[in-house]
Coordinates of N, CA and C in Angstrom, one line a residue:
D732 N 54.3 119.4 126.0 CA 54.2 120.8 125.6 C 53.9 121.0 124.1
H733 N 53.4 122.1 123.8 CA 52.9 122.4 122.4 C 54.1 122.3 121.4
Q734 N 55.3 122.7 121.8 CA 56.4 122.7 120.8 C 56.7 121.2 120.5
E735 N 56.7 120.3 121.5 CA 57.0 118.9 121.3 C 55.9 118.3 120.4
Q736 N 54.7 118.6 120.6 CA 53.6 118.1 119.8 C 53.7 118.6 118.4
A737 N 54.0 119.8 118.2 CA 54.2 120.4 116.8 C 55.4 119.7 116.1
L738 N 56.5 119.4 116.8 CA 57.6 118.8 116.2 C 57.2 117.3 115.7
R739 N 56.4 116.7 116.6 CA 56.1 115.3 116.2 C 55.1 115.2 115.0
L740 N 54.2 116.2 114.9 CA 53.2 116.2 113.9 C 53.7 116.8 112.5
R741 N 54.8 117.5 112.5 CA 55.3 118.2 111.3 C 56.7 117.8 111.1
P742 N 57.0 116.8 110.2 CA 58.4 116.4 110.0 C 59.2 117.5 109.5
S743 N 58.7 118.5 108.8 CA 59.5 119.6 108.3 C 60.1 120.4 109.5
L744 N 59.4 120.4 110.6 CA 60.0 121.1 111.8 C 61.1 120.3 112.4
V745 N 61.1 118.9 112.3 CA 62.2 118.1 112.7 C 63.4 118.4 111.8
K746 N 63.1 118.5 110.5 CA 64.2 118.8 109.6 C 64.8 120.2 109.9
A747 N 64.0 121.2 110.3 CA 64.5 122.5 110.6 C 65.3 122.4 111.9
L748 N 64.9 121.6 112.9 CA 65.7 121.4 114.1 C 67.0 120.8 113.8
R749 N 67.0 119.8 112.9 CA 68.3 119.1 112.5 C 69.2 120.1 111.8
E750 N 68.7 120.9 110.9 CA 69.5 121.9 110.2 C 70.0 123.0 111.2
R751 N 69.2 123.4 112.1 CA 69.6 124.3 113.1 C 70.8 123.7 113.9
G752 N 70.7 122.4 114.3 CA 71.8 121.8 115.0 C 73.0 121.8 114.2
T753 N 72.9 121.5 112.9 CA 74.1 121.4 112.1 C 74.7 122.8 112.0
L754 N 73.9 123.9 111.8 CA 74.5 125.2 111.7 C 75.1 125.6 113.1
R755 N 74.5 125.3 114.2 CA 75.1 125.6 115.5 C 76.5 124.9 115.6
M756 N 76.6 123.7 115.1 CA 77.8 122.9 115.2 C 78.9 123.7 114.4
L757 N 78.5 124.1 113.1 CA 79.4 124.7 112.3 C 79.9 126.1 112.8
L758 N 79.0 126.7 113.6 CA 79.3 128.1 114.1 C 80.0 128.0 115.5
G759 N 80.2 126.7 115.9 CA 81.0 126.5 117.2 C 80.2 126.3 118.4
D760 N 78.9 126.4 118.4 CA 78.0 126.2 119.5 C 77.7 124.7 119.6
T761 N 78.7 123.9 119.9 CA 78.6 122.4 119.8 C 77.6 121.8 120.8
A762 N 77.5 122.4 122.0 CA 76.6 121.8 123.0 C 75.1 122.0 122.5
A763 N 74.7 123.2 122.0 CA 73.4 123.4 121.5 C 73.2 122.6 120.2
G764 N 74.2 122.6 119.4 CA 74.1 121.9 118.1 C 73.8 120.4 118.3
M765 N 74.6 119.8 119.2 CA 74.4 118.4 119.5 C 73.1 118.1 120.1
A766 N 72.6 119.0 121.0 CA 71.3 118.9 121.6 C 70.2 118.8 120.5
D767 N 70.3 119.7 119.5 CA 69.3 119.7 118.4 C 69.4 118.4 117.6
L768 N 70.6 118.0 117.3 CA 70.8 116.7 116.6 C 70.3 115.5 117.3
E769 N 70.6 115.5 118.6 CA 70.0 114.4 119.5 C 68.5 114.4 119.4
R770 N 67.9 115.6 119.6 CA 66.5 115.7 119.6 C 65.9 115.3 118.3
S771 N 66.5 115.6 117.2 CA 65.9 115.2 115.8 C 65.9 113.7 115.7
V772 N 66.9 113.0 116.2 CA 66.9 111.6 116.2 C 65.8 111.0 117.1
E773 N 65.6 111.6 118.3 CA 64.6 111.1 119.2 C 63.2 111.3 118.6
L774 N 63.0 112.4 117.9 CA 61.7 112.7 117.3 C 61.4 111.9 116.1
D775 N 62.4 111.6 115.3 CA 62.2 110.8 114.1 C 63.3 109.8 113.9
P776 N 63.3 108.8 114.6 CA 64.4 107.8 114.5 C 64.4 107.0 113.2
K777 N 63.4 107.1 112.4 CA 63.3 106.3 111.2 C 63.9 107.1 110.0
D778 N 64.3 108.4 110.2 CA 64.9 109.2 109.2 C 66.4 109.0 109.2
P779 N 66.9 108.4 108.1 CA 68.4 108.2 108.1 C 69.2 109.5 108.1
V780 N 68.6 110.6 107.6 CA 69.3 111.8 107.5 C 69.6 112.3 109.0
N781 N 68.7 112.1 109.9 CA 68.9 112.5 111.3 C 70.1 111.8 111.9
W782 N 70.2 110.5 111.6 CA 71.3 109.7 112.1 C 72.6 110.1 111.5
N783 N 72.6 110.4 110.2 CA 73.8 110.8 109.5 C 74.2 112.2 110.0
S784 N 73.3 113.1 110.2 CA 73.6 114.4 110.7 C 74.2 114.4 112.2
R785 N 73.6 113.5 113.0 CA 74.1 113.4 114.3 C 75.5 112.8 114.3
G786 N 75.7 111.8 113.4 CA 77.0 111.2 113.2 C 78.1 112.3 112.8
Y787 N 77.7 113.2 111.9 CA 78.5 114.2 111.5 C 78.9 115.1 112.7
G788 N 77.9 115.4 113.6 CA 78.2 116.2 114.8 C 79.2 115.5 115.6
H789 N 79.1 114.2 115.8 CA 80.1 113.4 116.6 C 81.4 113.5 115.9
A790 N 81.5 113.4 114.6 CA 82.8 113.4 113.9 C 83.4 114.8 114.1
M791 N 82.6 115.9 114.0 CA 83.2 117.2 114.2 C 83.8 117.3 115.6
L792 N 83.3 116.6 116.5 CA 83.9 116.6 117.9 C 85.0 115.7 118.1
G793 N 85.3 114.9 117.0 CA 86.4 113.9 117.1 C 86.0 112.6 117.7
H794 N 84.7 112.4 117.8 CA 84.1 111.1 118.4 C 83.8 110.2 117.2
H795 N 84.8 109.7 116.6 CA 84.5 108.9 115.3 C 83.9 107.6 115.6
Q796 N 84.1 106.9 116.7 CA 83.4 105.7 117.0 C 81.9 105.9 117.1
R797 N 81.5 106.9 117.8 CA 80.1 107.3 117.9 C 79.5 107.7 116.5
A798 N 80.3 108.4 115.8 CA 79.9 108.8 114.4 C 79.6 107.6 113.6
I799 N 80.5 106.6 113.6 CA 80.3 105.4 112.8 C 79.1 104.6 113.2
A800 N 78.8 104.6 114.5 CA 77.6 103.9 115.0 C 76.3 104.6 114.4
D801 N 76.3 105.9 114.3 CA 75.2 106.6 113.8 C 75.1 106.4 112.2
Y802 N 76.3 106.5 111.6 CA 76.3 106.2 110.1 C 75.8 104.8 109.8
D803 N 76.2 103.8 110.7 CA 75.7 102.5 110.5 C 74.2 102.4 110.6
K804 N 73.6 103.1 111.5 CA 72.1 103.2 111.7 C 71.5 103.8 110.4
A805 N 72.1 104.9 109.9 CA 71.6 105.6 108.7 C 71.6 104.6 107.5
I806 N 72.7 103.8 107.4 CA 72.8 102.9 106.3 C 71.9 101.7 106.4
K807 N 71.6 101.3 107.7 CA 70.6 100.2 107.9 C 69.2 100.7 107.5
L808 N 68.9 101.9 107.7 CA 67.6 102.5 107.4 C 67.5 102.7 105.9
N809 N 68.6 103.1 105.2 CA 68.7 103.3 103.8 C 70.0 102.8 103.2
P810 N 70.0 101.6 102.7 CA 71.3 101.0 102.2 C 71.8 101.7 101.0
N811 N 71.1 102.6 100.4 CA 71.6 103.3 99.2 C 72.0 104.8 99.6
Y812 N 72.2 105.0 100.8 CA 72.5 106.4 101.3 C 74.0 106.7 101.2
G813 N 74.3 107.2 100.0 CA 75.8 107.4 99.7 C 76.5 108.3 100.7
Y814 N 75.8 109.4 101.1 CA 76.4 110.3 102.0 C 76.9 109.7 103.3
A815 N 76.0 108.8 103.9 CA 76.4 108.1 105.1 C 77.6 107.2 104.9
F816 N 77.7 106.5 103.7 CA 78.9 105.7 103.4 C 80.1 106.6 103.3
N817 N 80.0 107.7 102.7 CA 81.1 108.6 102.5 C 81.6 109.1 103.9
N818 N 80.6 109.5 104.7 CA 81.0 110.0 106.1 C 81.6 108.9 106.9
R819 N 81.1 107.7 106.8 CA 81.6 106.6 107.6 C 83.1 106.3 107.1
G820 N 83.3 106.4 105.8 CA 84.6 106.3 105.3 C 85.6 107.3 105.9
Y821 N 85.2 108.5 106.0 CA 86.0 109.6 106.6 C 86.3 109.2 108.0
S822 N 85.3 108.8 108.8 CA 85.6 108.5 110.2 C 86.5 107.3 110.3
R823 N 86.3 106.3 109.5 CA 87.2 105.1 109.5 C 88.6 105.6 109.2
L824 N 88.8 106.5 108.3 CA 90.2 107.0 108.0 C 90.7 107.6 109.2
K825 N 89.9 108.4 109.9 CA 90.4 109.1 111.1 C 90.8 108.1 112.2
L826 N 90.2 107.0 112.2 CA 90.5 105.9 113.2 C 91.6 105.0 112.7
G827 N 92.2 105.2 111.5 CA 93.3 104.4 111.1 C 92.9 103.2 110.2
D828 N 91.6 103.1 109.9 CA 91.2 102.0 109.0 C 91.1 102.4 107.6
R829 N 92.3 102.5 106.9 CA 92.3 103.0 105.6 C 91.6 102.1 104.6
E830 N 91.7 100.8 104.8 CA 91.0 99.8 103.9 C 89.5 100.0 104.0
G831 N 89.0 100.0 105.2 CA 87.5 100.2 105.4 C 87.1 101.6 104.9
A832 N 87.9 102.6 105.1 CA 87.6 103.9 104.5 C 87.5 103.9 103.0
M833 N 88.5 103.2 102.4 CA 88.4 103.2 100.9 C 87.2 102.4 100.4
K834 N 86.9 101.3 101.1 CA 85.7 100.6 100.7 C 84.4 101.4 100.8
D835 N 84.3 102.1 101.9 CA 83.1 103.0 102.0 C 83.0 104.1 101.0
V836 N 84.1 104.8 100.8 CA 84.1 105.9 100.0 C 83.9 105.5 98.5
R837 N 84.5 104.4 98.1 CA 84.3 103.9 96.7 C 82.8 103.6 96.6
L838 N 82.2 102.9 97.5 CA 80.8 102.6 97.5 C 79.9 103.9 97.4
A839 N 80.3 104.9 98.2 CA 79.6 106.2 98.2 C 79.7 106.8 96.8
G840 N 80.9 106.7 96.1 CA 81.0 107.2 94.8 C 80.1 106.5 93.8
R841 N 79.9 105.2 93.9 CA 79.0 104.5 93.0 C 77.6 104.9 93.3
K842 N 77.2 105.1 94.5 CA 75.9 105.5 94.9 C 75.5 107.0 94.5
N843 N 76.6 107.8 94.6 CA 76.3 109.3 94.4 C 77.6 109.9 93.7
P844 N 77.8 109.6 92.4 CA 79.0 110.0 91.8 C 79.2 111.6 91.7
G845 N 78.1 112.3 91.9 CA 78.2 113.8 91.8 C 78.6 114.4 93.1
N846 N 78.9 113.6 94.1 CA 79.3 114.2 95.4 C 80.8 114.5 95.4
P847 N 81.2 115.8 95.4 CA 82.6 116.1 95.4 C 83.3 115.7 96.6
Y848 N 82.6 115.5 97.7 CA 83.2 115.0 99.0 C 83.8 113.6 98.8
V849 N 83.3 112.8 97.9 CA 83.9 111.5 97.6 C 85.3 111.7 97.1
Y850 N 85.5 112.6 96.2 CA 86.9 112.8 95.7 C 87.8 113.4 96.7
R851 N 87.2 114.3 97.5 CA 88.0 114.9 98.6 C 88.5 113.8 99.5
N852 N 87.6 112.9 99.9 CA 87.9 111.8 100.8 C 88.9 110.8 100.2
M853 N 88.7 110.5 98.9 CA 89.6 109.6 98.2 C 91.0 110.3 98.2
G854 N 91.1 111.6 98.0 CA 92.4 112.3 98.1 C 93.0 112.2 99.5
L855 N 92.2 112.3 100.5 CA 92.7 112.2 101.9 C 93.2 110.8 102.2
I856 N 92.5 109.8 101.6 CA 92.9 108.4 101.8 C 94.3 108.2 101.1
A857 N 94.4 108.7 99.9 CA 95.6 108.5 99.1 C 96.8 109.2 99.8
L858 N 96.5 110.4 100.4 CA 97.6 111.1 101.1 C 98.0 110.2 102.3
D859 N 97.1 109.7 103.0 CA 97.4 108.8 104.1 C 98.2 107.6 103.7
A860 N 98.0 107.1 102.5 CA 98.8 106.0 102.0 C 100.1 106.4 101.4
G861 N 100.3 107.7 101.3 CA 101.6 108.2 100.8 C 101.6 108.4 99.2
D862 N 100.4 108.3 98.6 CA 100.3 108.4 97.2 C 99.9 109.8 96.8
T863 N 100.8 110.8 96.7 CA 100.5 112.2 96.5 C 99.9 112.3 95.1
D864 N 100.4 111.6 94.1 CA 99.8 111.7 92.7 C 98.3 111.4 92.7
A865 N 98.0 110.3 93.3 CA 96.5 109.9 93.4 C 95.7 110.9 94.2
A866 N 96.3 111.4 95.2 CA 95.6 112.4 96.1 C 95.3 113.6 95.2
C867 N 96.3 114.1 94.5 CA 96.1 115.3 93.7 C 95.1 115.1 92.6
R868 N 95.1 113.9 91.9 CA 94.1 113.6 90.9 C 92.7 113.7 91.5
N869 N 92.5 113.1 92.7 CA 91.2 113.2 93.4 C 90.8 114.6 93.8
F870 N 91.8 115.3 94.4 CA 91.4 116.7 94.7 C 91.0 117.5 93.5
R871 N 91.7 117.3 92.4 CA 91.4 118.0 91.2 C 89.9 117.7 90.8
Q872 N 89.6 116.4 90.8 CA 88.2 115.9 90.5 C 87.2 116.6 91.4
A873 N 87.5 116.7 92.7 CA 86.6 117.3 93.6 C 86.4 118.8 93.2
L874 N 87.4 119.5 92.9 CA 87.3 120.9 92.4 C 86.5 121.0 91.1
E875 N 86.8 120.1 90.2 CA 86.0 120.1 88.9 C 84.6 119.8 89.1
Q876 N 84.2 119.1 90.2 CA 82.8 118.9 90.5 C 82.2 120.0 91.4
G877 N 83.0 121.1 91.6 CA 82.4 122.2 92.3 C 82.5 122.2 93.8
F878 N 83.5 121.5 94.3 CA 83.7 121.4 95.8 C 83.7 122.8 96.4
S879 N 84.6 123.7 95.9 CA 84.8 125.0 96.6 C 83.5 125.8 96.6
A880 N 82.8 125.8 95.5 CA 81.6 126.6 95.5 C 80.5 126.2 96.5
R881 N 80.5 124.9 96.7 CA 79.5 124.3 97.7 C 80.1 124.3 99.1
H882 N 81.4 124.0 99.3 CA 81.8 123.7 100.6 C 83.0 124.4 101.2
G883 N 83.6 125.4 100.4 CA 84.7 126.2 100.9 C 86.0 125.8 100.3
N884 N 87.1 126.3 100.9 CA 88.4 126.2 100.3 C 89.3 125.1 100.7
E885 N 88.8 124.2 101.5 CA 89.6 123.1 102.0 C 90.4 122.4 100.9
V886 N 89.8 122.0 99.8 CA 90.5 121.2 98.8 C 91.5 122.1 98.1
E887 N 91.1 123.3 97.9 CA 92.1 124.2 97.3 C 93.4 124.3 98.2
D888 N 93.2 124.4 99.5 CA 94.3 124.4 100.4 C 95.1 123.2 100.3
L889 N 94.4 122.0 100.2 CA 95.1 120.7 100.1 C 95.9 120.7 98.8
M890 N 95.4 121.2 97.7 CA 96.1 121.3 96.4 C 97.3 122.1 96.5
R891 N 97.2 123.3 97.1 CA 98.4 124.1 97.3 C 99.5 123.5 98.1
T892 N 99.1 122.8 99.2 CA 100.0 122.2 100.1 C 100.7 121.0 99.6
H893 N 99.9 120.1 98.9 CA 100.4 118.8 98.6 C 100.7 118.6 97.1
C894 N 100.1 119.5 96.3 CA 100.2 119.3 94.8 C 101.0 120.4 94.1
G895 N 101.4 121.4 94.9 CA 102.1 122.5 94.3 C 101.3 123.3 93.3
V896 N 100.0 123.3 93.4 CA 99.2 124.0 92.4 C 98.9 125.4 92.9
K897 N 99.1 126.4 92.1 CA 98.7 127.7 92.5 C 97.4 128.2 91.9
E898 N 97.2 127.8 90.6 CA 95.9 128.1 89.9 C 95.0 126.9 90.0
M899 N 93.9 127.0 90.5 CA 93.0 125.9 90.7 C 92.2 125.6 89.5
P900 N 91.9 124.3 89.3 CA 91.0 123.9 88.2 C 89.6 124.5 88.4
K901 N 89.0 124.8 87.3 CA 87.6 125.3 87.4 C 86.6 124.2 87.3
P902 N 85.4 124.4 87.9 CA 84.4 123.3 87.8 C 84.1 123.1 86.4
V903 N 83.8 121.8 86.1 CA 83.5 121.4 84.7 C 82.0 121.8 84.5
E904 N 81.8 122.5 83.3 CA 80.4 122.9 83.0 C 79.6 121.7 82.6
R905 N 78.4 121.6 83.1 CA 77.5 120.5 82.7 C 76.3 121.1 82.1
D906 N 75.5 120.2 81.5 CA 74.2 120.7 80.9 C 73.4 121.3 81.9
A907 N 73.3 120.7 83.1 CA 72.5 121.2 84.2 C 73.4 121.1 85.4
P908 N 73.3 122.1 86.3 CA 74.2 122.1 87.5 C 73.7 120.9 88.4
P909 N 74.7 120.3 89.1 CA 74.3 119.2 90.0 C 73.4 119.7 91.1
P910 N 72.4 118.9 91.5 CA 71.5 119.4 92.6 C 72.3 119.5 93.9
E911 N 71.9 120.5 94.7 CA 72.5 120.6 96.0 C 72.1 119.4 96.8
P912 N 73.1 118.9 97.6 CA 72.7 117.7 98.4 C 71.8 118.1 99.5
K913 N 70.9 117.2 99.9 CA 70.0 117.5 101.0 C 70.6 117.0 102.3
E914 N 71.5 116.0 102.1 CA 72.1 115.4 103.3 C 73.5 116.0 103.5
R915 N 74.0 115.8 104.7 CA 75.3 116.3 105.0 C 76.4 115.3 104.7
N916 N 77.6 115.9 104.4 CA 78.8 115.1 104.0 C 79.7 115.0 105.2
A917 N 80.8 114.4 104.9 CA 81.8 114.2 105.9 C 82.5 115.5 106.3
P918 N 82.8 115.6 107.6 CA 83.4 116.8 108.1 C 84.8 117.0 107.7
G919 N 85.3 118.2 107.8 CA 86.6 118.5 107.4 C 87.1 119.6 108.3
A920 N 87.6 120.7 107.8 CA 88.0 121.8 108.5 C 86.7 122.5 109.2
P921 N 86.9 123.2 110.2 CA 85.7 123.7 110.9 C 84.9 124.8 110.2
A922 N 85.4 125.3 109.1 CA 84.7 126.3 108.3 C 83.6 125.7 107.5
R923 N 83.2 126.4 106.4 CA 82.0 126.1 105.6 C 82.0 124.7 105.0
H924 N 81.7 123.7 105.7 CA 81.7 122.4 105.2 C 80.3 121.8 105.3
N925 N 79.9 121.2 104.2 CA 78.7 120.5 104.1 C 78.9 119.2 104.8
A926 N 78.5 119.0 105.9 CA 78.8 117.8 106.5 C 77.6 117.2 107.1
P927 N 77.6 116.9 108.4 CA 76.9 115.8 109.0 C 76.3 115.0 108.1

């Protein structure tokens, strides 16, 4: 059909399909969202962002083994893809592999130090290990890198709950604002999160 042909010929349409899938997932229409994410992988299996986004969809549904398989594929296609490492680290943490999670998230931080999700995930790993001080330092770093402005209040809520902080740190001013990520990050609360 013509729609299928157009999608194959115009990669920007595949990206739009992927983005629509992500938005549908975030808005709670998980069946339609996953269908879009599945289709984006079928149409362009060489794009690591498609695999990462579908992995995020799986993670949002709590299917972390499936998510890890998709993140692995994204990383195989692009070994420098920091977002996929970060997301895989989150899913590993959810499956109880704290050591693997830490390894992935640290590597993600080296590949993309401007990603505030790295510090959010480092904080979650520290909380899981019982190190509240380290968790709070990482959450503070995520906020200083602009987490809330980009992704919502999750880290602020974590700071209030675990760190006893009422007034949140402000993002650190930089010469130029960090670019908005094109790829999706690890999932968190169901609200405004940059994920897949």
